[in-house]
Amino acid sequence: MKKIAFSTTGQTLGAELDPRFGRSIHFLIYDLELESTQLLDNQQSRNAAQGAGIQAAEIIVRAGADTLVTGHCGPKAFRVLDAAGIAVYNCAAPTVGEALIALRSGSLSPASSADVEGHW
Amino acid sequence: MVAKTHGRAARIAIASGKGGTGKTTVSLNLAAMFGAPVQLADCDVEEPNLNLFLRCEQLTSTPVTMLIPEVDANRCTGCGACGELCQFRGIVSLGTRALVFPELCHGCGGCIRVCPSGAISENPHQIGTISVGQSRTIRLVEGRLEVGVSSVSPVIRAVHQQLRDDMPAILDAPPGTSCPVTATLLGADYVLLVTDPTPFGLHDLKLAVATARTLNLPCGVVINRAGEDQVGLYQYCQAEALPVLLSLPDDRQIAEITSRGDLVAHVLPEYGLMFTELADKLQQEVLKVAGGRA
C-alpha cells in the first residue's frame, strides 16, 4: 500500500468522505511514504450520462493509486478497479482523515465485490 | 392515401417535444380512419403501448441484435488502444486485458479496427424485439427495447426496416427531441407535431419544429386539449407557416374512452369524421412535398 485514493466532497484530509464513488466531487490521493496529498477533479465523470463509475475508476488507475477508500462502489467500477489490481475498501467514516486512520489501524477489510447495484 | 415519395408509400411521423400531448391517441385514431390499409409503427421502444389498443391476435416476433466486442485474453496485450477510442466506456483497457461493458457499447466496431493484435471479435447481443401483427386494416410494427439496454436508436432503425414500401406508414415517435426521436424522423417524409396550448407545450413545440427543420422535413400541427389559447400557440403556428391540421377539444370523453383501451374515432362519430379529415389533409400535405421534390 503506497498511494491511497479517497472519494471526497472537499479538498483536505479534514473534508467529508464522499459516500459516492463514480459521482464523487474530488479524489484525494494520499502518498503514505511522502505523507503528501494530491487533489484530483472528477467533474468529467460527474457529468457523464452513463459510465461515471468506470470513468472515475480510470482516473484512480491513471493517478497510480493502489488502494481506494470510498463509501460505495458499483459493479462496473469494481470490475475496472479489480482488473487494475486496486484494493477497494468501503468505509462509513465521516471524514477522509478518519477513514485514513481506520485503514491504517487495520480495521477495514478489502471488498471482494461491489457493495451496491449498478444504477443509471 | 397513395402519395409516394422516394419511390415508396408515404411515411408520417407523429411527434412532439413535450410528452403526454396525445401522440399515441392521434396515431391510433388516424390509422383507424385512414381509409386504406396502413402500417402503424410503435417507435416509442422504451415503452411501446399501441398494441394495448390494437390487441392483435397474433404477433410475429424477431430479435434485434447488436454486435458486441469479445476479447481474446491470450492475444490482448493491454495496449489500451480500444479503450482510448471508445467514448462510451463500452470497452475499457488500462494496461490490463480489455474489459467489455455490453450495456454501454454502441456497436460501432471501432475497437476491432484499432486493435493491433487482432484480439477482438464480435458477437450478437440481443437489444430488443420487433413484433408484427394485424388489427383490421392496420399492420402493427412494434419495437421493444430489452430491459437494461440503453441503445434505443438501433431498435428504432430495425422497426423502419420491417416496414413495407407498398403501404403508407404512421410512425408513433417517442417524446422529446433527442436521438430516439431523430432516429424515428429520419425514416419519415412528413412530421405531424402534437402539442397543447400550455407554456410547456409551446416551448417544446418550438424545439420539435427546429429538430424537424434541421432534418429538412415539412411539418404540420395537431393542437390537443384546445381551449383558450393564452400562450399564443396559433400566432406562433401562423408566423412559422405551420398548418394546423386538427384541433381536438378538451373533452373528458376522449380521456374516458382512451383509458378503456378504445378509440374515440370508433366510439364517437364526430371524432371519426375529424380524423378522416385529418387523413385527407395529410394526403394533400404529403402530395405537396412529393410535388416539390419531383
Coordinates of C-alpha atoms in Angstrom, one line a residue:
Chain A
M1 CA 0.0 0.0 0.0
K2 CA 1.6 3.2 -1.2
K3 CA -0.9 5.6 -2.7
I4 CA -4.5 5.7 -1.3
A5 CA -7.4 7.4 -3.2
F6 CA -10.3 8.7 -1.2
S7 CA -13.6 10.0 -2.6
T8 CA -14.3 13.4 -1.1
T9 CA -16.6 16.4 -1.3
G10 CA -13.8 18.6 -0.1
Q11 CA -10.1 19.2 -0.7
T12 CA -8.2 18.2 2.6
L13 CA -7.9 15.4 5.0
G14 CA -10.5 17.0 7.2
A15 CA -13.1 17.0 4.5
E16 CA -16.1 14.7 4.2
L17 CA -15.6 11.2 2.7
D18 CA -18.0 11.2 -0.3
P19 CA -20.2 8.1 0.0
R20 CA -20.5 8.0 -3.8
F21 CA -17.6 6.8 -5.9
G22 CA -18.4 7.4 -9.5
R23 CA -20.0 10.8 -8.9
S24 CA -17.7 11.9 -6.1
I25 CA -16.7 15.6 -6.3
H26 CA -13.0 15.0 -5.9
F27 CA -10.4 12.3 -5.2
L28 CA -7.8 13.0 -2.6
I29 CA -4.7 10.9 -3.2
Y30 CA -2.6 10.3 -0.1
D31 CA 1.0 9.1 -0.5
L32 CA 2.0 7.1 2.6
E33 CA 5.7 7.4 2.0
L34 CA 5.9 11.1 1.3
E35 CA 2.9 11.8 3.6
S36 CA 1.7 14.2 0.9
T37 CA -1.7 14.7 -0.7
Q38 CA -2.8 15.4 -4.3
L39 CA -6.3 16.5 -5.3
L40 CA -8.0 15.2 -8.5
D41 CA -11.1 16.6 -10.0
N42 CA -13.9 14.2 -11.0
Q43 CA -16.0 16.7 -13.0
Q44 CA -16.0 14.7 -16.2
S45 CA -17.3 11.6 -14.6
R46 CA -19.9 13.6 -12.7
N47 CA -21.3 15.0 -15.9
A48 CA -21.3 11.6 -17.8
A49 CA -24.8 10.4 -18.6
Q50 CA -23.6 6.8 -18.1
G51 CA -20.4 5.0 -17.1
A52 CA -19.4 7.5 -14.3
G53 CA -18.0 4.7 -12.1
I54 CA -15.9 3.3 -15.0
Q55 CA -14.5 6.8 -15.8
A56 CA -13.8 7.5 -12.1
A57 CA -12.0 4.2 -11.8
E58 CA -9.9 5.2 -14.8
I59 CA -8.9 8.4 -13.0
I60 CA -7.8 6.4 -10.0
V61 CA -5.8 4.0 -12.1
R62 CA -4.1 6.7 -14.0
A63 CA -3.2 8.5 -10.8
G64 CA -1.1 5.5 -9.8
A65 CA -3.2 4.7 -6.7
D66 CA -3.1 1.1 -5.4
T67 CA -5.9 1.5 -2.9
L68 CA -9.3 3.1 -2.9
V69 CA -11.3 4.1 0.2
T70 CA -14.9 5.2 -0.6
G71 CA -18.5 4.8 0.6
H72 CA -19.9 2.6 -2.0
C73 CA -18.7 1.0 -5.2
G74 CA -20.9 -0.4 -8.0
P75 CA -20.3 -3.4 -10.2
K76 CA -18.8 -1.7 -13.3
A77 CA -16.4 0.4 -11.4
F78 CA -15.4 -2.6 -9.3
R79 CA -14.6 -4.6 -12.4
V80 CA -12.3 -1.9 -13.7
L81 CA -10.6 -1.4 -10.3
D82 CA -10.2 -5.1 -9.7
A83 CA -8.7 -5.7 -13.2
A84 CA -6.2 -3.0 -12.5
G85 CA -5.3 -4.6 -9.1
I86 CA -6.6 -1.8 -6.9
A87 CA -7.8 -2.8 -3.5
V88 CA -11.2 -1.3 -2.7
Y89 CA -12.3 -0.5 0.9
N90 CA -15.9 0.5 1.8
C91 CA -15.9 2.9 4.7
A92 CA -18.6 4.8 6.6
A93 CA -16.2 7.2 8.3
P94 CA -17.4 10.8 8.1
T95 CA -14.1 12.3 7.0
V96 CA -11.1 11.4 4.9
G97 CA -8.8 11.7 7.9
E98 CA -10.8 9.3 10.0
A99 CA -11.0 6.9 7.1
L100 CA -7.2 7.0 6.8
I101 CA -6.9 6.2 10.5
A102 CA -9.3 3.3 10.2
L103 CA -7.4 2.0 7.2
R104 CA -4.0 2.2 8.9
S105 CA -5.3 0.6 12.1
G106 CA -6.3 -2.4 10.0
S107 CA -10.0 -2.2 11.0
L108 CA -11.1 -2.1 7.3
S109 CA -11.1 -5.2 5.1
P110 CA -10.8 -5.1 1.3
A111 CA -14.1 -5.7 -0.6
S112 CA -14.3 -8.8 -2.8
S113 CA -17.2 -7.4 -4.9
A114 CA -19.3 -4.3 -5.5
D115 CA -21.4 -3.4 -2.4
V116 CA -24.2 -1.7 -4.3
E117 CA -26.2 -2.5 -7.5
G118 CA -25.4 -0.7 -10.8
H119 CA -27.8 2.3 -11.5
W120 CA -28.4 4.6 -14.3
Chain B
M1 CA -53.6 7.7 -49.1
V2 CA -51.4 6.7 -52.1
A3 CA -49.0 9.6 -52.3
K4 CA -45.5 8.3 -52.9
T5 CA -42.1 9.8 -52.1
H6 CA -38.7 8.2 -52.5
G7 CA -40.5 5.6 -54.7
R8 CA -42.4 4.2 -51.8
A9 CA -45.7 4.9 -49.9
A10 CA -45.6 8.0 -47.6
R11 CA -44.4 7.8 -44.0
I12 CA -45.8 10.2 -41.5
A13 CA -44.1 10.6 -38.1
I14 CA -46.3 11.7 -35.1
A15 CA -44.0 13.6 -32.8
S16 CA -44.0 16.2 -30.1
G17 CA -41.4 17.9 -27.9
K18 CA -43.4 17.6 -24.7
G19 CA -44.6 14.2 -23.5
G20 CA -48.3 13.5 -22.9
T21 CA -49.6 15.7 -25.7
G22 CA -51.5 12.8 -27.3
K23 CA -49.2 11.3 -29.9
T24 CA -50.5 7.8 -29.4
T25 CA -54.1 8.9 -29.4
V26 CA -53.6 10.8 -32.7
S27 CA -51.5 7.9 -34.2
L28 CA -54.2 5.3 -33.4
N29 CA -57.2 7.3 -34.4
L30 CA -55.6 8.5 -37.6
A31 CA -54.6 4.9 -38.5
A32 CA -58.2 3.7 -37.8
M33 CA -59.7 6.4 -40.1
F34 CA -57.0 6.2 -42.8
G35 CA -59.5 4.9 -45.3
A36 CA -57.0 2.3 -46.6
P37 CA -54.7 -0.3 -45.3
V38 CA -51.9 1.4 -43.3
Q39 CA -48.9 0.5 -41.2
L40 CA -48.6 1.8 -37.7
A41 CA -45.1 1.7 -36.2
D42 CA -44.5 1.9 -32.5
C43 CA -41.2 3.7 -32.3
D44 CA -41.5 4.5 -28.6
V45 CA -39.5 1.4 -28.0
E46 CA -38.8 2.1 -24.3
E47 CA -42.5 1.9 -23.6
P48 CA -44.4 0.6 -26.6
N49 CA -48.2 0.8 -26.0
L50 CA -50.0 0.7 -29.3
N51 CA -50.9 -2.9 -29.0
L52 CA -52.8 -2.2 -25.8
F53 CA -55.4 -0.6 -28.1
L54 CA -54.9 -2.7 -31.3
R55 CA -54.9 -6.1 -29.5
C56 CA -53.5 -8.0 -32.5
E57 CA -54.5 -11.7 -32.2
Q58 CA -51.1 -12.9 -33.3
L59 CA -47.7 -11.3 -33.2
T60 CA -44.7 -12.5 -35.1
S61 CA -41.5 -11.6 -33.2
T62 CA -37.9 -11.3 -34.3
P63 CA -34.9 -10.4 -32.1
V64 CA -32.9 -7.2 -32.7
T65 CA -29.2 -7.7 -32.1
M66 CA -26.2 -5.6 -32.0
L67 CA -22.6 -6.8 -32.4
I68 CA -20.7 -6.5 -29.1
P69 CA -16.9 -7.0 -28.9
E70 CA -15.4 -10.0 -27.2
V71 CA -11.8 -10.0 -26.1
D72 CA -9.4 -12.9 -26.5
A73 CA -7.4 -12.8 -23.3
N74 CA -4.4 -14.7 -24.8
R75 CA -4.0 -12.2 -27.6
C76 CA -4.8 -8.9 -25.8
T77 CA -1.6 -7.1 -24.9
G78 CA -3.3 -4.4 -22.8
C79 CA -2.1 -1.7 -25.1
G80 CA -5.2 0.4 -24.3
A81 CA -5.9 1.5 -27.9
C82 CA -9.6 0.2 -27.8
G83 CA -10.4 2.0 -24.5
E84 CA -8.8 5.2 -25.8
L85 CA -11.1 5.1 -28.9
C86 CA -14.3 4.2 -27.1
Q87 CA -16.1 7.4 -25.9
F88 CA -18.9 5.4 -24.2
R89 CA -16.8 3.2 -21.9
G90 CA -18.2 0.1 -23.7
I91 CA -14.6 -1.2 -23.7
V92 CA -12.0 -0.2 -21.1
S93 CA -8.3 -1.1 -21.1
L94 CA -5.9 0.3 -18.6
G95 CA -2.7 -1.6 -19.2
T96 CA -4.5 -4.8 -18.5
R97 CA -6.8 -7.1 -20.5
A98 CA -9.6 -5.0 -22.1
L99 CA -13.0 -5.2 -20.3
V100 CA -16.3 -5.1 -22.2
F101 CA -19.4 -3.4 -20.8
P102 CA -22.1 -4.5 -23.3
E103 CA -24.8 -2.2 -21.9
L104 CA -22.6 0.8 -22.7
C105 CA -21.4 -0.4 -26.1
H106 CA -22.9 1.4 -29.2
G107 CA -21.8 -1.4 -31.5
C108 CA -19.7 0.8 -33.8
G109 CA -17.0 -1.8 -34.2
G110 CA -14.2 0.8 -33.8
C111 CA -12.4 -1.2 -31.2
I112 CA -11.9 -4.1 -33.6
R113 CA -10.4 -1.7 -36.2
V114 CA -7.9 -0.1 -33.8
C115 CA -6.8 -3.3 -32.0
P116 CA -3.2 -4.0 -33.3
S117 CA -3.2 -7.6 -32.1
G118 CA -6.4 -8.9 -33.5
A119 CA -7.7 -9.8 -30.1
I120 CA -11.2 -8.5 -30.5
S121 CA -14.1 -10.3 -32.3
E122 CA -17.8 -9.6 -32.4
N123 CA -20.8 -11.5 -31.1
P124 CA -24.5 -10.7 -31.5
H125 CA -26.2 -9.4 -28.3
Q126 CA -30.0 -9.0 -28.1
I127 CA -31.1 -5.4 -27.5
G128 CA -34.7 -5.6 -28.5
T129 CA -37.6 -7.3 -30.2
I130 CA -39.7 -6.4 -33.3
S131 CA -43.3 -7.7 -33.3
V132 CA -45.5 -7.6 -36.3
G133 CA -49.3 -8.1 -36.2
Q134 CA -52.6 -7.2 -37.9
S135 CA -55.6 -5.5 -36.4
R136 CA -58.4 -4.8 -39.0
T137 CA -56.8 -2.5 -41.7
I138 CA -53.8 -1.8 -39.5
R139 CA -50.5 -3.6 -39.8
L140 CA -48.6 -3.0 -36.5
V141 CA -44.8 -3.0 -36.3
E142 CA -43.8 -2.7 -32.7
G143 CA -40.2 -2.2 -31.4
R144 CA -39.5 -3.1 -27.8
L145 CA -36.1 -2.5 -26.0
E146 CA -34.7 -5.1 -23.7
V147 CA -34.6 -4.1 -20.0
G148 CA -31.3 -2.6 -19.0
V149 CA -30.3 -1.7 -22.6
S150 CA -29.6 1.9 -23.5
S151 CA -29.1 1.6 -27.3
V152 CA -32.5 2.9 -28.3
S153 CA -31.8 4.1 -31.9
P154 CA -30.8 0.7 -33.4
V155 CA -34.1 -0.8 -32.3
I156 CA -36.0 2.1 -33.9
R157 CA -34.0 1.6 -37.1
A158 CA -35.0 -2.1 -37.0
V159 CA -38.6 -1.0 -36.8
H160 CA -38.1 1.0 -40.0
Q161 CA -36.5 -2.0 -41.7
Q162 CA -39.7 -4.1 -41.0
L163 CA -41.9 -1.5 -42.8
R164 CA -43.2 -2.5 -46.2
D165 CA -42.7 0.0 -49.1
D166 CA -46.1 -0.6 -50.7
M167 CA -48.2 0.6 -47.8
P168 CA -48.2 4.0 -46.1
A169 CA -47.0 4.2 -42.6
I170 CA -47.7 6.2 -39.5
L171 CA -44.7 6.3 -37.1
D172 CA -45.6 7.0 -33.4
A173 CA -42.4 8.7 -32.1
P174 CA -41.1 8.9 -28.5
P175 CA -41.4 12.3 -26.8
G176 CA -38.6 14.8 -26.8
T177 CA -36.0 15.8 -29.4
S178 CA -33.1 13.5 -28.6
C179 CA -31.6 10.6 -30.6
P180 CA -34.6 8.3 -30.5
V181 CA -36.8 11.0 -32.0
T182 CA -34.3 11.8 -34.8
A183 CA -33.9 8.1 -35.5
T184 CA -37.7 7.9 -35.9
L185 CA -37.9 11.1 -38.0
L186 CA -35.1 10.0 -40.4
G187 CA -37.4 7.4 -41.8
A188 CA -40.3 9.9 -42.4
D189 CA -41.5 12.1 -45.2
Y190 CA -43.7 14.4 -43.1
V191 CA -43.9 15.2 -39.4
L192 CA -47.1 15.8 -37.6
L193 CA -46.4 17.6 -34.3
V194 CA -48.9 17.2 -31.5
T195 CA -49.0 19.9 -28.9
D196 CA -51.3 21.6 -26.3
P197 CA -51.9 25.3 -25.6
T198 CA -49.7 25.5 -22.5
P199 CA -46.4 27.3 -22.0
F200 CA -44.6 24.0 -21.8
G201 CA -46.4 22.7 -24.9
L202 CA -45.4 25.8 -26.9
H203 CA -41.8 25.8 -25.7
D204 CA -41.3 22.2 -26.6
L205 CA -43.1 22.5 -29.9
K206 CA -40.5 25.1 -30.9
L207 CA -37.8 22.6 -30.1
A208 CA -39.5 19.9 -32.1
V209 CA -40.0 22.2 -35.1
A210 CA -36.3 23.1 -35.0
T211 CA -35.5 19.4 -35.0
A212 CA -37.8 18.6 -38.0
R213 CA -36.4 21.6 -39.9
T214 CA -32.8 20.6 -39.3
L215 CA -33.7 17.3 -40.9
N216 CA -35.4 19.1 -43.8
L217 CA -38.8 17.6 -43.0
P218 CA -42.0 19.5 -43.6
C219 CA -44.3 19.7 -40.6
G220 CA -47.9 20.3 -39.6
V221 CA -49.5 20.7 -36.2
V222 CA -52.3 19.0 -34.2
I223 CA -53.5 21.0 -31.2
N224 CA -54.8 18.8 -28.5
R225 CA -56.9 19.9 -25.5
A226 CA -57.6 23.1 -27.5
G227 CA -59.3 25.7 -25.4
E228 CA -58.4 29.2 -24.5
D229 CA -55.0 30.0 -26.1
Q230 CA -53.2 32.0 -23.5
V231 CA -49.7 31.4 -24.8
G232 CA -50.0 32.5 -28.5
L233 CA -49.8 29.0 -30.0
Y234 CA -51.9 29.8 -33.0
Q235 CA -49.9 33.0 -33.7
Y236 CA -46.7 31.0 -33.5
C237 CA -48.0 28.5 -36.0
Q238 CA -49.1 31.2 -38.3
A239 CA -45.8 33.1 -38.1
E240 CA -43.9 29.9 -38.8
A241 CA -46.2 28.9 -41.6
L242 CA -47.1 25.7 -39.8
P243 CA -50.5 24.4 -40.9
V244 CA -52.8 23.4 -38.0
L245 CA -54.4 20.3 -39.4
L246 CA -56.5 19.4 -36.4
S247 CA -57.7 20.9 -33.2
L248 CA -59.0 18.4 -30.7
P249 CA -61.2 19.9 -28.0
D250 CA -60.5 19.5 -24.2
D251 CA -63.2 16.8 -23.9
R252 CA -63.4 14.5 -20.9
Q253 CA -64.9 11.8 -23.1
I254 CA -61.7 11.4 -25.1
A255 CA -59.8 10.5 -21.9
E256 CA -62.5 8.1 -20.7
I257 CA -62.7 6.2 -24.0
T258 CA -58.9 6.1 -24.3
S259 CA -58.5 4.9 -20.7
R260 CA -60.8 1.9 -21.5
G261 CA -58.5 1.0 -24.4
D262 CA -61.0 2.1 -27.1
L263 CA -60.5 4.5 -29.9
V264 CA -62.5 7.7 -29.8
A265 CA -62.8 7.7 -33.6
H266 CA -64.7 4.3 -33.4
V267 CA -66.9 5.3 -30.4
L268 CA -67.9 8.8 -31.3
P269 CA -68.8 9.5 -35.0
E270 CA -67.9 13.3 -34.7
Y271 CA -64.4 12.3 -33.8
G272 CA -64.3 9.7 -36.5
L273 CA -65.0 12.5 -39.0
M274 CA -62.3 14.7 -37.6
F275 CA -59.7 12.0 -38.1
T276 CA -60.9 11.2 -41.6
E277 CA -60.5 14.9 -42.4
L278 CA -57.0 14.8 -40.8
A279 CA -56.1 11.9 -43.1
D280 CA -57.3 13.8 -46.2
K281 CA -55.4 17.0 -45.2
L282 CA -52.2 14.9 -44.6
Q283 CA -52.6 13.4 -48.1
Q284 CA -52.7 16.9 -49.6
E285 CA -49.7 18.0 -47.5
V286 CA -47.6 14.9 -48.5
L287 CA -48.6 15.4 -52.2
K288 CA -47.2 19.0 -51.9
V289 CA -44.0 17.5 -50.6
A290 CA -43.9 14.9 -53.4
G291 CA -44.7 17.6 -56.0
G292 CA -41.9 19.8 -54.6
R293 CA -39.4 17.0 -55.0
A294 CA -40.5 15.8 -58.4

